[in-house]
Amino acid sequence: MDNRFAKSAYRYFVIWGILSSMVITICTIVDALLVGNLVGSNGLAVSNLSTPVYLVYALFGITLGVGANVRIARLLGASEIEEANRVFHKLLGIALLIGALCWLPLLFRDAFFRFLGATEELRPLARNYLTVVLCCAPLFVLYQTLSASVRTDSDPRLASAASAVVIVVNLSLDLLFMLVLKWGIIGASASLCIAEGLGVLVLLLHFFKKRALLKLRLSFPKLPELGSFAANGFGMGSAYVFQALVMLVFNNLLIRYSHGDAAMQLAVFGVLYSTSMIPFAVFDGAANALSTITAFFLGESDVESITVVLKRALWLAAIAGAAIALICGVFAPQIAGFYGLPADVAAGTASTAIRIFCASIIFTGINTVITAFWQSIGRAGLAGGMSLLRNCVIMLIVGFGFISQRQILGLSMVYICTELLCCALVLIVRKVSGSRKYLQSTVRQPDRVFENQYEIQTGSMEQISGDLDRLSEQWEIPMKKTFFINFICEELLLNIIKFGLQDTQKTYYIAIKLIEQDGDYILRIRDNVRSFNPFETDGDEIDNGVLTLIRNKTKRYDYQRKMIFNYLYMVI
């Protein structure tokens, strides 16, 4: 079967997903560049010490956001809109509550800064920078949860626009606060927090759109539901808390074994981390798109489309990873120099560390995509286990040995060893219990199913009618239901041809899927005419009467825009 719907949906979501991730990455890199060049190596070191704080915010936001939205996407895919909204309302409530709990470190700031690894030399800068960030903690948690929900509600473009607002505002205010007003490192944190708040406001605009399926309302989940959110999102969200833990340990190991140049070792680690965010952004975009699309198709019990999307995500990760590794390896000295490191360090230790790290990039992409895929199809245990091993256990075990011997260069080697070992584990899991076999055993298969895709044109009516007539004979569908199925398909296609085809240069197509399940016939019709809803058209009285008849003569009817397509779901 032609899987153009699956391919088109993934292409659309992945483009906007990568743009969204890249915008946030650029924002972080610009912050590091300005801090490194305007405040100096100590400022860059403080920025690096603060990274675990942002990672904890991401842990809460992404674990809850991804976990809840895996469920929301499945419900939307199954056309259970009310239940999807109930889950969304509980997500908003718990996100706000946890965001408020993130204010607690303000009560013992100095002890918290020492815990992060701030030395006496760095503590004044850390106090200035992190106090502002801690005050705005709820914004960071809420931004992640809203961004995931907006993407799930078929608006990845707005999620990317919110990210663009964050970077433009952050960069503009960085220049104003740090370069013009001379606020120093406080300006860096203030600009980021203001930008994050504006990003939240942009995301909230989605829920006032007419076509939004999710609506704003607050409620609070019970403990079992909260546990379900956390379990579903743990595989992806836990990566951030593990990264925070690893960074804390690695920062302290670098300080311990630095031989008197602790600030410079931390600064190089900051450069390495900022550089790593470029491929990570691409892989996160690919993984988030995969997670959303897979959950939708899982709600439809469409195993074939899930497999197609996974293959495309893996190819994207491999090709993009190879390209990024090559570019970063060739231009490593220039990349290190951009962050304000001394020329000898940029050309020596920093560039070598970057090049060693580049060898791990392709494997990082594969592992990121696979973890997201396991998460989205319900293999949360596997995803969580992979996250624990990949982002924490293996890194810490290898890191203690390598960093003590080779300092920052040993730290780069840790990434290679970790990603290679995890890729080997993925192959073992595939051999023992492949995901396709898992899906076929867990997804309820219909009694019988027919699916085909057609180009939207007048000549297609005859082809559709012929296919449905032959199918009715094979399945022995009663005459009345056969007539009604043909009638629905033909009238919907006619309406689209008459009122929906505005861009005559574009090829439009429609997919018809008929499922026999427990004596009922379930008709799913998908089309890619994005700006047209035949059930809201201002057609003539005959057209409106036909569409009203379709609504009234089915056991269940739902017509919504999901992903980037129009979906008609009916039980006949």
Coordinates of C-alpha atoms in Angstrom, one line a residue, residues 152-559:
T152 CA 0.0 16.9 19.4
D153 CA -3.0 19.0 18.6
S154 CA -1.6 19.3 15.0
D155 CA 0.0 22.7 15.3
P156 CA 3.8 22.1 15.1
R157 CA 4.1 25.3 13.1
L158 CA 3.0 27.4 16.1
A159 CA 5.3 25.5 18.4
S160 CA 8.2 26.5 16.1
A161 CA 6.9 30.0 16.0
A162 CA 7.0 30.1 19.9
S163 CA 10.6 28.9 19.8
A164 CA 11.4 31.6 17.2
V165 CA 10.0 34.2 19.6
V166 CA 12.1 32.9 22.4
I167 CA 15.3 33.2 20.4
V168 CA 14.6 36.6 18.9
V169 CA 13.6 38.1 22.2
N170 CA 16.4 36.4 24.1
L171 CA 19.0 37.6 21.6
S172 CA 17.7 41.1 21.4
L173 CA 17.5 41.5 25.2
D174 CA 20.9 39.8 25.6
L175 CA 22.4 42.6 23.5
L176 CA 20.5 45.3 25.3
F177 CA 21.1 44.0 28.9
M178 CA 24.7 42.8 28.5
L179 CA 26.2 45.0 25.8
V180 CA 24.3 48.3 26.2
L181 CA 23.2 48.4 29.8
K182 CA 26.2 46.4 31.1
W183 CA 24.2 44.2 33.4
G184 CA 26.7 41.4 33.0
I185 CA 25.6 37.8 33.7
I186 CA 22.3 38.9 35.2
G187 CA 21.3 40.2 31.8
A188 CA 21.8 36.8 30.3
S189 CA 19.4 35.1 32.8
A190 CA 16.9 37.9 32.7
S191 CA 16.7 38.0 28.9
L192 CA 16.2 34.2 28.7
C193 CA 13.4 34.2 31.4
I194 CA 11.5 37.1 29.7
A195 CA 11.8 35.3 26.3
E196 CA 10.5 32.0 27.8
G197 CA 7.5 33.9 29.3
L198 CA 6.7 35.3 25.9
G199 CA 7.1 31.9 24.3
V200 CA 4.4 30.5 26.7
L201 CA 2.0 33.3 25.7
V202 CA 2.5 32.4 22.0
L203 CA 1.8 28.7 22.7
L204 CA -1.4 29.7 24.5
L205 CA -2.7 31.3 21.4
H206 CA -3.3 27.9 19.9
F207 CA -6.1 27.0 22.3
F208 CA -8.2 30.0 21.1
K209 CA -8.2 28.7 17.5
K210 CA -11.4 27.4 16.2
R211 CA -9.9 24.1 14.9
A212 CA -8.1 23.3 18.2
L213 CA -9.3 20.0 19.6
L214 CA -7.7 20.7 23.1
K215 CA -9.3 23.4 25.3
L216 CA -7.8 25.2 28.2
R217 CA -9.0 24.2 31.7
L218 CA -7.3 23.2 34.9
S219 CA -7.8 20.0 36.9
F220 CA -5.4 17.8 38.9
P221 CA -4.7 14.1 38.3
K222 CA -5.0 11.4 41.0
L223 CA -1.7 9.7 42.0
P224 CA -2.3 6.7 39.6
E225 CA -2.8 9.1 36.7
L226 CA 0.3 11.1 37.6
G227 CA 2.2 7.9 37.8
S228 CA 0.9 6.9 34.3
F229 CA 2.1 10.3 32.9
A230 CA 5.5 9.9 34.5
A231 CA 5.9 6.3 33.3
N232 CA 4.9 7.1 29.7
G233 CA 7.3 10.0 29.5
F234 CA 10.1 8.7 31.6
G235 CA 12.1 7.2 28.7
M236 CA 12.5 10.7 27.2
G237 CA 12.2 13.0 30.1
S238 CA 14.5 11.1 32.4
A239 CA 17.3 11.7 30.0
Y240 CA 17.4 15.3 31.4
V241 CA 17.6 14.4 35.0
F242 CA 20.3 11.8 34.3
Q243 CA 22.2 14.4 32.2
A244 CA 21.9 16.8 35.2
L245 CA 23.3 14.2 37.5
V246 CA 26.1 13.3 35.1
M247 CA 27.0 16.9 34.6
L248 CA 27.2 17.5 38.3
V249 CA 29.5 14.5 38.7
F250 CA 31.6 15.3 35.6
N251 CA 32.0 19.0 36.7
N252 CA 33.3 17.8 40.1
L253 CA 35.6 15.2 38.5
L254 CA 37.0 17.9 36.2
I255 CA 37.6 20.2 39.2
R256 CA 39.2 17.4 41.1
Y257 CA 41.6 16.2 38.4
S258 CA 42.2 19.6 36.6
H259 CA 45.7 20.2 37.9
G260 CA 45.0 23.8 38.7
D261 CA 43.0 24.9 35.6
A262 CA 39.5 24.0 36.8
A263 CA 37.7 27.0 35.4
M264 CA 39.2 26.4 31.9
Q265 CA 38.3 22.6 32.0
L266 CA 34.7 23.6 32.9
A267 CA 34.7 26.2 30.2
V268 CA 35.8 23.6 27.6
F269 CA 33.1 21.3 28.9
G270 CA 30.6 24.1 28.4
V271 CA 31.8 24.5 24.8
L272 CA 31.5 20.8 24.2
Y273 CA 28.0 20.6 25.7
S274 CA 26.8 23.6 23.7
T275 CA 28.2 22.1 20.5
S276 CA 26.6 18.8 21.2
M277 CA 23.2 20.5 21.4
I278 CA 23.2 21.0 17.6
P279 CA 22.9 17.3 16.7
F280 CA 20.8 16.7 19.8
A281 CA 18.3 19.3 18.5
V282 CA 18.0 17.5 15.2
F283 CA 17.5 14.1 16.9
D284 CA 15.0 15.5 19.4
G285 CA 13.0 17.0 16.5
A286 CA 13.1 13.7 14.7
A287 CA 12.2 11.8 17.8
N288 CA 9.3 14.1 18.9
A289 CA 7.8 14.0 15.4
L290 CA 8.1 10.2 15.5
S291 CA 6.5 10.0 18.9
T292 CA 3.5 12.1 18.0
I293 CA 2.8 10.4 14.6
T294 CA 3.3 6.9 16.0
A295 CA 0.9 7.6 18.9
F296 CA -1.8 8.8 16.4
F297 CA -1.4 5.7 14.2
L298 CA -1.4 3.5 17.3
G299 CA -4.8 4.9 18.1
E300 CA -5.9 3.8 14.6
S301 CA -4.2 0.4 15.0
D302 CA -2.2 1.2 11.8
V303 CA 1.0 -0.9 12.3
E304 CA 2.2 -0.5 8.7
S305 CA 2.3 3.3 8.9
I306 CA 4.1 3.1 12.2
T307 CA 6.8 1.0 10.6
V308 CA 7.2 3.4 7.7
V309 CA 7.6 6.4 10.0
L310 CA 10.2 4.6 12.1
K311 CA 12.3 3.8 9.1
R312 CA 12.2 7.4 7.9
A313 CA 13.2 8.7 11.3
L314 CA 16.2 6.3 11.5
W315 CA 17.4 7.3 8.0
L316 CA 17.1 11.0 8.9
A317 CA 19.1 10.5 12.2
A318 CA 21.9 8.6 10.4
I319 CA 22.2 11.0 7.4
A320 CA 21.9 14.2 9.5
G321 CA 24.3 12.8 12.2
A322 CA 27.0 12.0 9.6
A323 CA 26.7 15.5 8.1
I324 CA 26.9 17.3 11.4
A325 CA 29.8 15.1 12.6
L326 CA 31.8 15.9 9.5
I327 CA 31.2 19.7 9.7
C328 CA 32.0 19.9 13.5
G329 CA 35.1 17.8 13.0
V330 CA 36.5 20.0 10.2
F331 CA 35.7 23.3 11.9
A332 CA 36.4 22.3 15.5
P333 CA 39.0 25.1 16.2
Q334 CA 36.8 27.8 14.8
I335 CA 33.8 26.5 16.9
A336 CA 35.9 26.5 20.1
G337 CA 37.1 30.0 19.3
F338 CA 33.6 31.4 18.9
Y339 CA 33.0 30.9 22.6
G340 CA 35.8 33.2 23.6
L341 CA 38.3 30.6 24.7
P342 CA 42.0 31.5 24.4
A343 CA 43.5 30.7 21.0
D344 CA 45.8 28.0 22.3
V345 CA 43.0 26.2 24.1
A346 CA 40.6 26.5 21.2
A347 CA 43.2 25.1 18.7
G348 CA 44.4 22.4 21.1
T349 CA 42.4 20.8 23.9
A350 CA 39.0 22.1 22.9
S351 CA 39.1 21.2 19.2
T352 CA 40.5 17.7 20.1
A353 CA 37.6 17.2 22.5
I354 CA 35.0 18.2 19.9
R355 CA 36.5 15.9 17.3
I356 CA 36.5 12.9 19.6
F357 CA 32.9 13.6 20.5
C358 CA 31.9 13.7 16.8
A359 CA 32.6 10.0 16.5
S360 CA 29.5 9.4 18.7
I361 CA 27.0 11.5 16.9
I362 CA 25.4 9.0 14.5
F363 CA 25.0 6.4 17.2
T364 CA 23.4 9.1 19.4
G365 CA 20.8 9.8 16.7
I366 CA 19.9 6.1 16.4
N367 CA 19.5 5.6 20.2
T368 CA 17.4 8.8 20.6
V369 CA 15.0 7.7 17.8
I370 CA 14.6 4.2 19.1
T371 CA 14.0 5.3 22.7
A372 CA 11.3 7.7 21.5
F373 CA 9.7 5.0 19.4
W374 CA 9.6 2.5 22.3
Q375 CA 8.1 5.2 24.5
S376 CA 5.3 6.0 22.0
I377 CA 4.2 2.4 21.4
G378 CA 3.9 1.5 25.1
R379 CA 7.3 -0.1 25.7
A380 CA 7.9 2.3 28.5
G381 CA 10.0 -0.1 30.5
L382 CA 12.5 -0.6 27.6
A383 CA 12.6 3.2 27.0
G384 CA 13.2 3.9 30.7
G385 CA 15.9 1.2 30.9
M386 CA 17.7 2.5 27.9
S387 CA 17.5 6.1 29.2
L388 CA 18.9 5.0 32.6
L389 CA 21.8 3.0 31.0
R390 CA 22.6 5.5 28.3
N391 CA 22.3 8.8 30.1
C392 CA 23.5 7.7 33.6
V393 CA 24.8 4.3 34.5
I394 CA 27.2 3.6 31.6
M395 CA 28.3 7.3 31.4
L396 CA 29.2 7.4 35.1
I397 CA 31.0 4.0 35.1
V398 CA 33.1 4.9 32.1
G399 CA 33.4 8.5 33.2
F400 CA 35.1 7.8 36.5
G401 CA 37.9 5.9 34.7
F402 CA 38.4 8.2 31.6
I403 CA 38.1 11.6 33.2
S404 CA 40.5 10.8 36.0
Q405 CA 43.1 9.9 33.4
R406 CA 42.5 12.2 30.5
Q407 CA 40.3 15.0 32.0
I408 CA 38.2 16.7 29.3
L409 CA 39.5 14.4 26.5
G410 CA 38.5 11.4 28.5
L411 CA 35.0 13.0 29.0
S412 CA 34.6 13.1 25.2
M413 CA 35.6 9.4 25.0
V414 CA 32.8 8.6 27.4
Y415 CA 30.2 9.6 24.8
I416 CA 31.6 7.2 22.2
C417 CA 31.7 4.2 24.5
T418 CA 28.2 4.9 25.9
E419 CA 26.5 5.3 22.5
L420 CA 28.2 2.2 21.0
L421 CA 27.2 0.0 23.9
C422 CA 23.6 1.2 23.7
C423 CA 23.4 0.6 19.9
A424 CA 24.5 -3.0 20.7
L425 CA 21.7 -3.3 23.2
V426 CA 19.2 -2.0 20.6
L427 CA 20.3 -4.8 18.2
I428 CA 19.9 -7.4 21.0
V429 CA 16.4 -6.2 21.8
R430 CA 15.5 -6.3 18.1
K431 CA 16.7 -9.8 17.8
V432 CA 15.0 -11.1 21.0
S433 CA 11.7 -9.1 20.8
G434 CA 11.3 -6.8 17.8
S435 CA 8.9 -3.9 18.0
R436 CA 6.9 -5.0 14.9
K437 CA 6.2 -8.4 16.6
Y438 CA 5.3 -6.5 19.8
L439 CA 2.8 -4.3 17.9
Q440 CA 1.2 -7.2 16.1
S441 CA 0.7 -9.0 19.5
T442 CA -0.6 -6.0 21.4
V443 CA -2.6 -4.0 18.8
R444 CA -6.1 -5.4 18.3
Q445 CA -6.4 -6.5 14.7
P446 CA -9.8 -6.0 13.0
D447 CA -11.7 -9.0 11.6
R448 CA -11.2 -7.7 8.1
V449 CA -9.8 -4.5 6.7
F450 CA -9.6 -2.7 3.3
E451 CA -7.6 0.4 2.6
N452 CA -6.7 2.2 -0.6
Q453 CA -5.7 5.7 -1.7
Y454 CA -6.9 7.7 -4.6
E455 CA -6.1 10.9 -6.3
I456 CA -8.9 13.4 -5.8
Q457 CA -10.5 13.9 -9.3
T458 CA -13.7 13.2 -11.0
G459 CA -12.4 10.0 -12.6
S460 CA -11.6 8.5 -9.2
M461 CA -15.3 8.1 -8.3
E462 CA -15.7 5.2 -10.7
Q463 CA -12.6 3.5 -9.3
I464 CA -13.8 4.0 -5.7
S465 CA -17.2 2.7 -6.5
G466 CA -15.8 -0.4 -8.3
D467 CA -13.5 -1.2 -5.5
L468 CA -16.2 -0.9 -2.9
D469 CA -18.7 -3.0 -4.9
R470 CA -16.1 -5.8 -5.2
L471 CA -15.4 -5.6 -1.5
S472 CA -19.0 -5.7 -0.6
E473 CA -19.4 -9.0 -2.6
Q474 CA -16.3 -10.5 -1.0
W475 CA -17.4 -9.5 2.6
E476 CA -21.1 -10.1 1.9
I477 CA -22.0 -6.7 3.2
P478 CA -25.8 -6.1 3.4
M479 CA -27.2 -4.2 0.4
K480 CA -28.4 -1.2 2.5
K481 CA -24.9 -0.8 4.2
T482 CA -23.2 -1.2 0.8
F483 CA -25.3 1.6 -0.7
F484 CA -24.6 3.9 2.3
I485 CA -20.8 3.3 2.2
N486 CA -20.7 4.1 -1.5
F487 CA -23.0 7.1 -1.0
I488 CA -20.8 8.6 1.8
C489 CA -17.5 8.2 -0.2
E490 CA -18.9 9.6 -3.4
E491 CA -20.7 12.6 -1.8
L492 CA -17.6 13.5 0.3
L493 CA -15.4 13.3 -2.8
L494 CA -17.9 15.4 -4.8
N495 CA -18.0 18.1 -2.1
I496 CA -14.2 18.3 -2.0
I497 CA -13.9 18.6 -5.7
K498 CA -16.6 21.3 -5.9
F499 CA -15.5 23.5 -3.0
G500 CA -12.0 22.4 -1.7
L501 CA -9.6 22.3 -4.6
Q502 CA -8.2 25.9 -4.6
D503 CA -4.6 25.1 -5.6
T504 CA -4.9 23.4 -9.0
Q505 CA -1.1 22.8 -9.2
K506 CA -1.1 20.5 -6.1
T507 CA -2.0 16.9 -6.2
Y508 CA -4.7 16.0 -3.6
Y509 CA -5.5 12.5 -2.5
I510 CA -8.0 10.6 -0.3
A511 CA -7.5 7.4 1.6
I512 CA -10.5 5.1 2.3
K513 CA -10.3 2.5 5.0
L514 CA -13.1 0.1 5.8
I515 CA -12.9 -2.1 8.9
E516 CA -15.2 -4.9 9.9
Q517 CA -15.2 -5.3 13.7
D518 CA -17.7 -7.1 15.9
G519 CA -20.4 -6.9 13.3
D520 CA -20.0 -3.2 12.7
Y521 CA -18.4 -1.4 9.7
I522 CA -16.0 1.4 10.6
L523 CA -15.3 3.8 7.8
R524 CA -12.2 6.1 8.0
I525 CA -11.6 8.6 5.3
R526 CA -8.5 10.8 5.2
D527 CA -7.7 13.7 2.8
N528 CA -5.0 16.3 2.4
V529 CA -7.2 19.2 1.5
R530 CA -6.0 21.2 4.5
S531 CA -8.2 24.4 4.3
F532 CA -11.6 22.7 3.6
N533 CA -14.1 21.0 5.9
P534 CA -17.1 19.7 3.9
F535 CA -19.2 19.6 7.1
E536 CA -18.9 23.3 7.5
T537 CA -19.1 24.3 3.8
D538 CA -21.5 26.9 2.4
G539 CA -22.6 24.6 -0.4
D540 CA -26.1 24.4 -1.9
E541 CA -29.1 22.9 -0.1
I542 CA -28.6 19.4 -1.7
D543 CA -25.0 19.2 -0.5
N544 CA -25.9 20.4 3.0
G545 CA -28.8 17.9 3.1
V546 CA -26.6 15.0 2.1
L547 CA -24.0 15.8 4.7
T548 CA -26.7 16.2 7.4
L549 CA -28.0 12.7 6.4
I550 CA -24.5 11.3 6.8
R551 CA -24.3 12.7 10.3
N552 CA -27.7 11.4 11.4
K553 CA -27.6 7.9 9.9
T554 CA -24.4 6.6 11.5
K555 CA -23.9 5.0 14.9
R556 CA -21.0 7.3 15.5
Y557 CA -19.7 10.3 13.6
D558 CA -16.6 12.4 14.0
Y559 CA -14.9 14.8 11.5

